[in-house]
Amino acid sequence: WVLMATGRSPTNIAVIKYWGKRDEALILPVNDSISVTLDPGHLSATTTVAVSPSFPSDRMWLNGKEISLSGGRFQSCLREIRKRACEFEDEKKGIKIKKEDWEKLHVHIASYNNFPTAAGLASSAAGFACLVFTLGKLMNVKEDYGELSSIARQGSGSACRSLYGGFVKWCMGKKDDGSDSLAVQLADETHWNDLVIIIAVVSSKQKETSSTSGMRDTVETSPLLQYRAQTVVPSRVLKMEEAIKNQDFESFAKLTCADSNQFHAVCLDTSPPIFYMNDTSHRIISLVEKWNQSEGTPQVAYTFDAGPNAVLIARNRKTAAVLLQKLLYYFPPQDKDLSSYLVGDKSIL
Ligand code: DP6
């Protein structure tokens, strides 16, 4: 017999960034972070996991190609889910798996990203969230999403925030074992539906410095990171929670842009410095800043992760349409730097 489960998880975009770990093995961050989860229709991972007594080992395929499961992050997720597996019975099919049997059974995992391959957008958040969620479903895990998020965190930090839709906070936690470092939902996917997200794909190249190694270098060398994590982020998180609750776009946009800029400042403060944004990214920032200034109140927020692609959050559909026109005017499609735009609102990208 073979038993299967399938799940889908979208990626999330941080508006208050996670950058820096206080524990590398458990993936515990130096500060809280807040994100918006996209609609699963776009930029999401779909994963099917199967278990059978005839499988001799654990195996995984990503976008149709077999990948190694030997990495510590995959192993942590598998181990933590297996620990919480519960008895399963399907009388019709004559399948009965006792709690202790799960340890001996092997899994086959097939995962697909619907990310445009050329987009160069991060996929580990959606991937690990989906892996943990689907394994949990297969193994009849009873734990709530918060607990599952702390397992997904051990695959990739940002993945813990993709267990929930809407607006999500990853609480850094205080405990050494990481049990209180998990995601909580601030508002569900129906909240603040006016927002529209446009992702401007500036470069489809793989990033030169991975988030994992980049943030390790930052922790080791940047004096600015301490100030950011201890002094700036705690009050910014409180203000961001208020802005989200009240759908206060002015505060939301100011905080989002400031936090993206400080994250990239911290990268620059790293030795050797890390440059994730390029000239096109800087031109997009100028365009948005000038527009916001001329309107007297922010129309669009920008945020950049560990790469040059711009995530632009417009206050409503009308503004998003104007933004798209501006982008197409200043960065016409023949401009090879800016290869495509992905458009949608925060829940329907
Ligand atoms: C810039 O979650 O990819 O996107 O925990 O080492 O896997 P690891 O890093 P990852 O880092 C994401 C960093 C970021 C900001 C964010 O998503 O908060």
Short mmCIF file of C-alpha atoms and ligand atoms in Angstrom, two decimals:
data_model
loop_
_atom_site.label_atom_id
_atom_site.label_comp_id
_atom_site.label_asym_id
_atom_site.label_seq_id
_atom_site.Cartn_x
_atom_site.Cartn_y
_atom_site.Cartn_z
CA TRP A 1 0.00 0.00 0.00
CA VAL A 2 0.92 3.66 -0.45
CA LEU A 3 -0.53 6.51 1.59
CA MET A 4 -0.31 10.05 0.21
CA ALA A 5 -1.01 13.67 1.16
CA THR A 6 -0.70 16.87 -0.85
CA GLY A 7 -0.44 20.46 0.34
CA ARG A 8 0.24 23.91 -1.05
CA SER A 9 1.94 26.88 0.65
CA PRO A 10 2.51 30.39 -0.64
CA THR A 11 5.60 32.44 -0.06
CA ASN A 12 5.62 35.49 2.21
CA ILE A 13 7.15 38.94 1.93
CA ALA A 14 8.69 40.44 5.06
CA VAL A 15 7.85 44.06 5.81
CA ILE A 16 9.95 43.95 8.99
CA LYS A 17 12.95 41.83 8.08
CA TYR A 18 14.51 38.82 9.70
CA TRP A 19 18.28 39.11 9.34
CA GLY A 20 20.65 37.42 11.76
CA LYS A 21 20.50 34.29 13.91
CA ARG A 22 21.31 33.90 17.58
CA ASP A 23 21.38 30.09 17.10
CA GLU A 24 22.41 28.73 13.70
CA ALA A 25 21.38 25.10 14.25
CA LEU A 26 17.90 25.79 15.61
CA ILE A 27 17.46 28.87 13.37
CA LEU A 28 16.60 31.34 16.12
CA PRO A 29 16.54 34.99 15.00
CA VAL A 30 17.97 38.10 16.65
CA ASN A 31 14.69 39.98 16.21
CA ASP A 32 10.96 39.56 15.56
CA SER A 33 9.79 39.95 11.95
CA ILE A 34 6.46 40.63 10.23
CA SER A 35 5.32 39.52 6.79
CA VAL A 36 2.44 39.38 4.34
CA THR A 37 1.59 35.96 2.92
CA LEU A 38 0.67 35.89 -0.76
CA ASP A 39 -2.26 34.02 -2.23
CA PRO A 40 -1.35 30.36 -2.92
CA GLY A 41 -2.24 30.79 -6.59
CA HIS A 42 1.09 32.51 -7.16
CA LEU A 43 4.61 31.96 -5.91
CA SER A 44 3.72 28.84 -4.04
CA ALA A 45 5.07 25.35 -3.47
CA THR A 46 2.95 22.23 -3.95
CA THR A 47 4.20 19.09 -2.25
CA THR A 48 3.02 15.50 -2.29
CA VAL A 49 4.37 13.10 0.29
CA ALA A 50 3.90 9.36 0.15
CA VAL A 51 4.68 6.63 2.63
CA SER A 52 4.84 2.90 1.94
CA PRO A 53 6.38 -0.17 3.59
CA SER A 54 8.00 -0.84 0.21
CA PHE A 55 10.11 2.36 0.24
CA PRO A 56 13.65 1.44 1.34
CA SER A 57 14.77 5.04 2.05
CA ASP A 58 13.60 8.67 2.28
CA ARG A 59 13.83 10.42 -1.11
CA MET A 60 12.87 13.82 -2.48
CA TRP A 61 12.33 15.37 -5.93
CA LEU A 62 12.23 19.14 -6.46
CA ASN A 63 10.65 20.28 -9.73
CA GLY A 64 11.10 16.74 -11.05
CA LYS A 65 14.81 16.41 -10.17
CA GLU A 66 15.97 14.25 -7.29
CA ILE A 67 17.72 16.20 -4.52
CA SER A 68 19.58 15.04 -1.45
CA LEU A 69 17.74 14.84 1.84
CA SER A 70 20.93 14.52 3.84
CA GLY A 71 21.07 18.22 4.80
CA GLY A 72 20.53 19.02 8.46
CA ARG A 73 17.54 21.25 7.72
CA PHE A 74 15.54 18.51 5.95
CA GLN A 75 16.53 16.03 8.62
CA SER A 76 15.38 18.35 11.42
CA CYS A 77 11.96 18.79 9.81
CA LEU A 78 11.54 15.05 9.18
CA ARG A 79 12.67 14.16 12.69
CA GLU A 80 10.42 16.70 14.41
CA ILE A 81 7.34 15.64 12.43
CA ARG A 82 8.03 11.91 12.97
CA LYS A 83 8.29 12.57 16.71
CA ARG A 84 4.76 13.99 16.69
CA ALA A 85 3.20 11.42 14.33
CA CYS A 86 0.01 9.75 15.57
CA GLU A 87 -1.70 6.45 14.95
CA PHE A 88 -3.50 6.24 11.60
CA GLU A 89 -6.14 3.76 10.44
CA ASP A 90 -8.01 3.32 7.15
CA GLU A 91 -10.23 0.27 7.62
CA LYS A 92 -11.42 0.21 4.00
CA LYS A 93 -7.87 0.02 2.67
CA GLY A 94 -6.78 -2.18 5.54
CA ILE A 95 -4.02 0.24 6.58
CA LYS A 96 -3.08 0.65 10.22
CA ILE A 97 0.02 2.57 11.24
CA LYS A 98 0.83 2.66 14.94
CA LYS A 99 2.58 5.70 16.45
CA GLU A 100 5.88 3.83 16.80
CA ASP A 101 5.67 2.49 13.19
CA TRP A 102 6.20 5.93 11.65
CA GLU A 103 9.85 5.91 12.75
CA LYS A 104 10.48 2.85 10.57
CA LEU A 105 8.51 3.95 7.49
CA HIS A 106 10.22 5.92 4.72
CA VAL A 107 8.77 8.79 2.73
CA HIS A 108 8.96 9.93 -0.88
CA ILE A 109 8.49 13.68 -1.36
CA ALA A 110 7.75 15.46 -4.65
CA SER A 111 7.65 19.26 -4.56
CA TYR A 112 6.98 21.81 -7.30
CA ASN A 113 7.34 25.58 -7.26
CA ASN A 114 5.08 27.61 -9.51
CA PHE A 115 7.60 30.45 -9.31
CA PRO A 116 8.49 31.68 -12.77
CA THR A 117 11.86 29.98 -13.20
CA ALA A 118 13.42 33.18 -14.47
CA ALA A 119 12.20 35.25 -11.55
CA GLY A 120 15.08 34.53 -9.21
CA LEU A 121 12.68 34.79 -6.27
CA ALA A 122 13.28 32.95 -3.04
CA SER A 123 11.41 29.69 -2.73
CA SER A 124 12.68 28.17 0.51
CA ALA A 125 9.95 29.84 2.62
CA ALA A 126 7.12 28.28 0.63
CA GLY A 127 9.04 25.00 0.19
CA PHE A 128 9.75 24.24 3.85
CA ALA A 129 6.35 25.47 5.04
CA CYS A 130 4.71 23.13 2.55
CA LEU A 131 6.97 20.20 3.38
CA VAL A 132 6.24 20.44 7.10
CA PHE A 133 2.51 21.02 6.64
CA THR A 134 2.12 18.09 4.23
CA LEU A 135 4.26 15.68 6.25
CA GLY A 136 2.17 16.65 9.29
CA LYS A 137 -1.01 15.87 7.38
CA LEU A 138 0.31 12.51 6.19
CA MET A 139 1.54 11.47 9.63
CA ASN A 140 -1.65 12.57 11.37
CA VAL A 141 0.16 15.16 13.45
CA LYS A 142 -2.28 16.88 15.81
CA GLU A 143 -0.19 19.95 16.68
CA ASP A 144 -1.52 23.40 15.81
CA TYR A 145 -0.06 25.72 13.15
CA GLY A 146 2.05 27.54 15.74
CA GLU A 147 3.85 24.33 16.63
CA LEU A 148 4.19 23.40 12.95
CA SER A 149 5.64 26.86 12.28
CA SER A 150 8.42 26.23 14.79
CA ILE A 151 9.28 23.04 12.87
CA ALA A 152 9.20 24.83 9.48
CA ARG A 153 11.50 27.44 11.05
CA GLN A 154 14.15 24.74 11.36
CA GLY A 155 14.02 24.27 7.57
CA SER A 156 14.36 27.96 6.76
CA GLY A 157 13.65 30.82 9.15
CA SER A 158 11.26 32.72 6.90
CA ALA A 159 9.30 29.49 6.23
CA CYS A 160 7.66 29.64 9.67
CA ARG A 161 5.68 32.71 8.56
CA SER A 162 4.16 30.86 5.55
CA LEU A 163 2.11 28.52 7.74
CA TYR A 164 -0.47 31.30 8.06
CA GLY A 165 -2.19 33.52 5.51
CA GLY A 166 -2.64 37.27 5.94
CA PHE A 167 -0.28 39.23 8.18
CA VAL A 168 2.07 37.17 10.29
CA LYS A 169 4.59 37.84 13.03
CA TRP A 170 7.52 35.56 13.80
CA CYS A 171 8.14 36.01 17.51
CA MET A 172 11.85 35.54 18.10
CA GLY A 173 11.28 33.84 21.46
CA LYS A 174 13.59 33.79 24.48
CA LYS A 175 14.13 30.13 25.24
CA ASP A 176 17.38 28.37 24.29
CA ASP A 177 15.53 25.34 22.90
CA GLY A 178 13.57 27.56 20.47
CA SER A 179 10.17 26.26 21.56
CA ASP A 180 8.80 29.82 21.82
CA SER A 181 10.24 30.98 18.48
CA LEU A 182 7.18 30.61 16.28
CA ALA A 183 4.76 32.41 14.00
CA VAL A 184 1.47 33.98 15.05
CA GLN A 185 -1.21 35.37 12.76
CA LEU A 186 -1.78 39.11 13.26
CA ALA A 187 -4.71 39.34 10.83
CA ASP A 188 -6.16 36.81 8.42
CA GLU A 189 -6.17 36.91 4.61
CA THR A 190 -9.44 38.83 4.43
CA HIS A 191 -7.94 41.80 6.30
CA TRP A 192 -6.84 44.88 4.32
CA ASN A 193 -7.80 43.60 0.91
CA ASP A 194 -7.15 46.95 -0.79
CA LEU A 195 -3.42 46.31 -0.90
CA VAL A 196 -1.92 45.22 -4.21
CA ILE A 197 1.54 43.73 -4.56
CA ILE A 198 3.60 44.10 -7.72
CA ILE A 199 6.91 42.28 -7.94
CA ALA A 200 9.29 43.85 -10.43
CA VAL A 201 11.74 41.21 -11.53
CA VAL A 202 14.95 43.16 -11.91
CA SER A 203 17.24 40.20 -12.40
CA SER A 204 16.61 36.53 -12.89
CA LYS A 205 20.11 35.58 -11.77
CA GLN A 206 20.65 33.48 -8.65
CA LYS A 207 21.71 35.70 -5.76
CA GLU A 208 25.45 35.77 -5.19
CA THR A 209 25.33 35.59 -1.40
CA SER A 210 22.73 33.27 0.11
CA SER A 211 20.64 34.59 2.99
CA THR A 212 22.14 31.96 5.28
CA SER A 213 25.77 32.87 4.70
CA GLY A 214 25.04 36.59 4.31
CA MET A 215 23.34 36.84 7.69
CA ARG A 216 26.11 34.79 9.32
CA ASP A 217 28.69 37.32 8.09
CA THR A 218 26.49 40.19 9.26
CA VAL A 219 26.15 38.72 12.76
CA GLU A 220 29.92 38.26 12.97
CA THR A 221 30.99 41.64 11.63
CA SER A 222 28.27 44.33 11.66
CA PRO A 223 28.11 46.65 14.68
CA LEU A 224 24.94 48.18 13.19
CA LEU A 225 23.07 44.86 13.49
CA GLN A 226 23.09 44.99 17.31
CA TYR A 227 21.58 48.45 17.26
CA ARG A 228 18.98 47.38 14.70
CA ALA A 229 17.95 44.21 16.55
CA GLN A 230 17.92 45.62 20.08
CA THR A 231 16.84 49.23 19.63
CA VAL A 232 15.13 49.77 16.27
CA VAL A 233 13.13 46.62 15.49
CA PRO A 234 11.30 46.17 18.83
CA SER A 235 9.55 49.55 18.58
CA ARG A 236 9.11 49.23 14.81
CA VAL A 237 7.30 45.90 15.27
CA LEU A 238 4.81 47.51 17.67
CA LYS A 239 4.18 50.37 15.26
CA MET A 240 3.78 47.97 12.34
CA GLU A 241 1.23 45.89 14.28
CA GLU A 242 -0.77 49.08 14.91
CA ALA A 243 -0.51 50.14 11.26
CA ILE A 244 -1.77 46.74 10.08
CA LYS A 245 -4.60 46.68 12.60
CA ASN A 246 -5.78 50.17 11.61
CA GLN A 247 -5.06 49.74 7.89
CA ASP A 248 -2.95 52.88 8.18
CA PHE A 249 -1.13 52.88 4.85
CA GLU A 250 1.01 55.93 5.61
CA SER A 251 2.64 54.31 8.65
CA PHE A 252 2.74 50.89 6.98
CA ALA A 253 4.58 52.27 3.94
CA LYS A 254 7.03 54.39 5.95
CA LEU A 255 7.91 51.48 8.24
CA THR A 256 8.20 48.99 5.36
CA CYS A 257 10.54 51.19 3.31
CA ALA A 258 12.63 52.19 6.35
CA ASP A 259 13.03 48.57 7.40
CA SER A 260 14.06 47.41 3.94
CA ASN A 261 16.59 50.24 3.76
CA GLN A 262 18.00 49.43 7.18
CA PHE A 263 18.32 45.76 6.31
CA HIS A 264 20.36 46.71 3.23
CA ALA A 265 22.37 49.19 5.33
CA VAL A 266 23.23 46.34 7.68
CA CYS A 267 24.34 44.31 4.65
CA LEU A 268 26.59 47.19 3.61
CA ASP A 269 27.91 47.35 7.19
CA THR A 270 28.99 43.71 6.90
CA SER A 271 32.62 42.90 6.18
CA PRO A 272 33.10 42.24 3.31
CA PRO A 273 30.00 44.30 2.36
CA ILE A 274 27.03 42.54 0.78
CA PHE A 275 25.26 44.24 -2.14
CA TYR A 276 21.86 42.76 -2.89
CA MET A 277 20.35 45.74 -4.71
CA ASN A 278 21.63 47.03 -8.03
CA ASP A 279 21.25 50.30 -10.02
CA THR A 280 17.80 49.32 -11.25
CA SER A 281 16.68 48.63 -7.66
CA HIS A 282 17.96 52.08 -6.67
CA ARG A 283 16.14 53.70 -9.59
CA ILE A 284 12.90 52.03 -8.49
CA ILE A 285 13.37 53.36 -4.95
CA SER A 286 13.88 56.89 -6.32
CA LEU A 287 10.80 56.61 -8.50
CA VAL A 288 8.63 55.56 -5.55
CA GLU A 289 10.14 58.10 -3.14
CA LYS A 290 9.60 60.97 -5.60
CA TRP A 291 6.04 59.88 -6.34
CA ASN A 292 5.18 59.52 -2.65
CA GLN A 293 6.67 62.94 -1.93
CA SER A 294 4.77 64.64 -4.76
CA GLU A 295 1.47 63.15 -3.53
CA GLY A 296 2.16 64.33 0.01
CA THR A 297 1.22 60.89 1.37
CA PRO A 298 2.65 57.45 0.45
CA GLN A 299 0.99 55.66 -2.45
CA VAL A 300 3.40 52.75 -2.67
CA ALA A 301 5.80 50.94 -0.32
CA TYR A 302 8.91 49.13 -1.53
CA THR A 303 10.83 46.31 0.03
CA PHE A 304 13.81 44.27 -1.21
CA ASP A 305 15.00 40.90 0.10
CA ALA A 306 18.35 39.24 -0.54
CA GLY A 307 18.38 40.21 -4.22
CA PRO A 308 17.64 43.14 -6.56
CA ASN A 309 13.95 42.38 -7.28
CA ALA A 310 11.51 45.01 -6.01
CA VAL A 311 8.39 44.10 -4.08
CA LEU A 312 6.05 47.06 -4.41
CA ILE A 313 2.92 47.34 -2.28
CA ALA A 314 0.33 49.75 -3.63
CA ARG A 315 -2.38 51.19 -1.37
CA ASN A 316 -5.16 50.13 -3.75
CA ARG A 317 -5.92 48.86 -7.27
CA LYS A 318 -6.06 52.32 -8.79
CA THR A 319 -2.61 53.18 -7.47
CA ALA A 320 -1.30 49.80 -8.61
CA ALA A 321 -2.49 50.51 -12.16
CA VAL A 322 -0.66 53.87 -12.17
CA LEU A 323 2.42 52.22 -10.68
CA LEU A 324 2.46 49.64 -13.42
CA GLN A 325 2.19 52.36 -16.04
CA LYS A 326 5.08 54.23 -14.46
CA LEU A 327 7.20 51.09 -14.31
CA LEU A 328 6.48 50.30 -17.95
CA TYR A 329 7.32 53.88 -18.92
CA TYR A 330 10.61 54.12 -17.02
CA PHE A 331 11.62 50.49 -17.50
CA PRO A 332 10.18 49.50 -20.88
CA PRO A 333 10.15 45.78 -21.55
CA GLN A 334 13.12 46.07 -23.93
CA ASP A 335 15.12 47.15 -20.89
CA LYS A 336 16.70 43.77 -20.26
CA ASP A 337 17.27 44.65 -16.63
CA LEU A 338 13.63 44.51 -15.75
CA SER A 339 12.37 41.39 -17.40
CA SER A 340 8.84 41.04 -16.10
CA TYR A 341 6.27 42.20 -13.62
CA LEU A 342 4.05 40.04 -11.52
CA VAL A 343 0.87 41.73 -10.45
CA GLY A 344 -1.75 40.98 -7.87
CA ASP A 345 -3.18 42.03 -4.57
CA LYS A 346 -1.75 40.80 -1.30
CA SER A 347 -3.82 37.69 -1.37
CA ILE A 348 -4.26 37.31 -5.12
CA LEU A 349 -0.92 37.90 -6.69
C1 DP6 B 1 15.95 38.86 3.55
O1 DP6 B 1 14.72 32.47 5.76
O2 DP6 B 1 16.02 32.47 3.60
O3 DP6 B 1 14.19 37.33 3.09
O4 DP6 B 1 16.80 31.00 7.83
O5 DP6 B 1 19.01 30.93 6.71
O6 DP6 B 1 17.02 29.88 5.61
P1 DP6 B 1 17.53 30.98 6.53
O7 DP6 B 1 17.23 32.36 5.79
P2 DP6 B 1 15.94 32.86 5.03
O8 DP6 B 1 16.16 34.45 5.15
C2 DP6 B 1 15.23 35.38 4.70
C3 DP6 B 1 15.79 36.73 4.79
C4 DP6 B 1 14.98 37.83 4.13
C5 DP6 B 1 14.12 38.57 5.15
C6 DP6 B 1 12.87 37.88 5.63
O9 DP6 B 1 12.25 37.08 4.89
O10 DP6 B 1 12.46 38.19 6.77
#
